[in-house]
Amino acid sequence: MEHTRHITVECSMDSIAQCDEVQRLKAIQEASRDGPI
C-alpha cells in the first residue's frame, strides 16, 4: 500500500492522466524485468 501511496503523492504534482501513464509504464518495466512481454 505504501508503494501506491508514494505514486499518488507524485501524481498530485502532475495531471491524473499523466500519472496514469507513468504508473502503467512502471508496471510494464517491472513486467519486462521478469521476461519478455
Short mmCIF file of C-alpha atoms in Angstrom, two decimals:
data_model
loop_
_atom_site.label_atom_id
_atom_site.label_comp_id
_atom_site.label_asym_id
_atom_site.label_seq_id
_atom_site.Cartn_x
_atom_site.Cartn_y
_atom_site.Cartn_z
CA MET A 1 0.00 0.00 0.00
CA GLU A 2 2.86 2.38 0.78
CA HIS A 3 4.23 2.00 -2.77
CA THR A 4 0.88 3.04 -4.25
CA ARG A 5 0.63 5.94 -1.82
CA HIS A 6 4.08 7.17 -2.89
CA ILE A 7 2.96 7.16 -6.54
CA THR A 8 -0.18 9.08 -5.57
CA VAL A 9 1.97 11.77 -3.94
CA GLU A 10 3.96 12.12 -7.16
CA CYS A 11 0.69 12.29 -9.11
CA SER A 12 -0.64 15.22 -7.11
CA MET A 13 2.07 17.31 -8.80
CA ASP A 14 1.01 16.27 -12.31
CA SER A 15 -2.29 15.67 -14.05
CA ILE A 16 -4.20 12.47 -13.32
CA ALA A 17 -3.81 11.30 -16.92
CA GLN A 18 -0.04 11.77 -16.83
CA CYS A 19 0.14 9.94 -13.51
CA ASP A 20 -1.84 7.06 -15.03
CA GLU A 21 0.65 6.87 -17.90
CA VAL A 22 3.65 6.84 -15.54
CA GLN A 23 2.05 4.12 -13.41
CA ARG A 24 1.40 1.98 -16.49
CA LEU A 25 4.96 2.47 -17.77
CA LYS A 26 6.38 1.45 -14.38
CA ALA A 27 4.21 -1.66 -14.39
CA ILE A 28 5.41 -2.55 -17.90
CA GLN A 29 9.05 -2.04 -16.88
CA GLU A 30 8.62 -4.34 -13.87
CA ALA A 31 6.85 -6.93 -16.03
CA SER A 32 9.54 -6.82 -18.72
CA ARG A 33 12.10 -7.37 -15.97
CA ASP A 34 10.60 -10.81 -15.32
CA GLY A 35 10.50 -11.69 -19.01
CA PRO A 36 9.55 -10.54 -22.50
CA ILE A 37 6.01 -9.27 -22.97
#
